[in-house]
Amino acid sequence: MRRLGKVSHYAKQGFLILRTGWVPSLNDRVVDKGLTVVGVVKDVFGPVKMPYVAVKPRVKNPEDYVGAVLYVDSRRKKAKPDGSRKKRGNKKTRRPTPRKRG
């Protein structure tokens, strides 16, 4: 668990805005100190040294988190099940021969 920063305000677009000293990855899970999932990182903007982070909340009252310190969950994300990936074999598919025009 890595400290992300303190929530400065709740934007009218529906994002929690906070400032951090490092750049998190997009779609990283954001939690509070009790490890409750607050939302996910949707945007990183501003100066490189101290960027702003927009978190899309997944809680009922995101305004309650203004002033709270949030963290990025460092646990591994769930991998997709093997059945969801498209498997490509070494089969060569025959392309149809082009037809003559004219």
Coordinates of C-alpha atoms in Angstrom, one line a residue:
M1 CA 0.0 0.0 0.0
R2 CA 1.5 3.3 -1.1
R3 CA 0.4 6.8 0.0
L4 CA -1.3 8.6 -2.9
G5 CA -2.2 11.9 -1.2
K6 CA -4.8 14.0 0.6
V7 CA -8.1 14.7 -1.2
S8 CA -8.2 18.4 -2.0
H9 CA -11.8 18.6 -3.3
Y10 CA -14.6 16.8 -5.1
A11 CA -15.0 18.1 -8.7
K12 CA -18.5 18.6 -10.1
Q13 CA -17.6 16.1 -12.9
G14 CA -17.7 13.4 -10.2
F15 CA -14.0 12.9 -9.5
L16 CA -12.0 13.2 -6.2
I17 CA -9.0 15.4 -6.9
L18 CA -5.8 15.0 -5.0
R19 CA -2.1 15.9 -5.3
T20 CA 0.7 13.4 -5.1
G21 CA 4.5 13.2 -5.4
W22 CA 4.6 10.3 -7.8
V23 CA 2.7 9.1 -10.9
P24 CA 0.3 6.2 -10.3
S25 CA -0.8 3.9 -13.1
L26 CA -4.2 4.4 -14.6
N27 CA -7.0 2.1 -13.2
D28 CA -5.0 1.4 -10.0
R29 CA -7.3 0.7 -7.1
V30 CA -7.5 3.5 -4.5
V31 CA -8.3 2.6 -0.9
D32 CA -8.5 4.5 2.4
K33 CA -6.6 3.6 5.6
G34 CA -9.2 0.9 6.4
L35 CA -8.5 -0.8 3.0
T36 CA -12.0 0.1 1.8
V37 CA -12.0 0.6 -1.9
V38 CA -12.8 4.2 -2.6
G39 CA -12.3 4.2 -6.4
V40 CA -9.9 3.9 -9.3
V41 CA -7.3 6.3 -10.8
K42 CA -8.8 7.7 -14.0
D43 CA -6.5 10.6 -14.9
V44 CA -3.1 12.1 -14.0
F45 CA -2.5 15.7 -15.0
G46 CA -0.5 18.8 -14.1
P47 CA 3.2 19.2 -13.4
V48 CA 5.5 16.2 -13.5
K49 CA 7.0 16.8 -10.1
M50 CA 3.7 17.1 -8.2
P51 CA 0.9 15.8 -10.4
Y52 CA -2.8 15.9 -9.7
V53 CA -4.8 12.6 -9.7
A54 CA -8.5 12.2 -10.6
V55 CA -10.1 9.3 -8.8
K56 CA -13.4 8.0 -10.0
P57 CA -15.2 7.1 -6.8
R58 CA -17.0 3.8 -6.1
V59 CA -18.6 4.9 -2.8
K60 CA -22.0 6.4 -2.1
N61 CA -20.8 9.7 -0.6
P62 CA -17.5 10.7 -2.1
E63 CA -17.8 14.2 -0.6
D64 CA -17.0 12.6 2.8
Y65 CA -13.5 11.8 1.7
V66 CA -12.4 15.5 1.2
G67 CA -9.4 16.0 3.4
A68 CA -8.8 12.2 3.8
V69 CA -5.5 10.5 2.9
L70 CA -5.9 7.9 0.2
Y71 CA -3.6 5.0 -0.8
V72 CA -3.0 2.9 -3.9
D73 CA -3.6 -0.8 -3.3
S74 CA -0.4 -2.6 -4.2
R75 CA -1.9 -6.0 -4.2
R76 CA -1.9 -7.7 -7.6
K77 CA -4.9 -7.2 -9.8
K78 CA -7.0 -10.2 -10.6
A79 CA -5.9 -11.9 -13.8
K80 CA -8.3 -12.6 -16.5
P81 CA -9.4 -16.2 -16.7
D82 CA -7.8 -18.3 -19.5
G83 CA -11.1 -18.7 -21.2
S84 CA -11.5 -15.0 -21.8
R85 CA -8.5 -14.7 -24.0
K86 CA -8.7 -15.4 -27.7
K87 CA -6.3 -18.3 -28.5
R88 CA -4.5 -18.2 -31.8
G89 CA -3.1 -21.5 -33.1
N90 CA -0.4 -22.0 -35.6
K91 CA -3.0 -22.8 -38.3
K92 CA -2.5 -21.1 -41.5
T93 CA -5.7 -19.8 -42.9
R94 CA -6.1 -19.8 -46.6
R95 CA -7.0 -16.5 -48.2
P96 CA -9.3 -16.6 -51.2
T97 CA -7.6 -16.0 -54.5
P98 CA -8.3 -12.6 -55.9
R99 CA -10.7 -12.5 -58.8
K100 CA -9.9 -11.0 -62.1
R101 CA -11.5 -7.7 -62.8
G102 CA -12.9 -6.7 -66.2

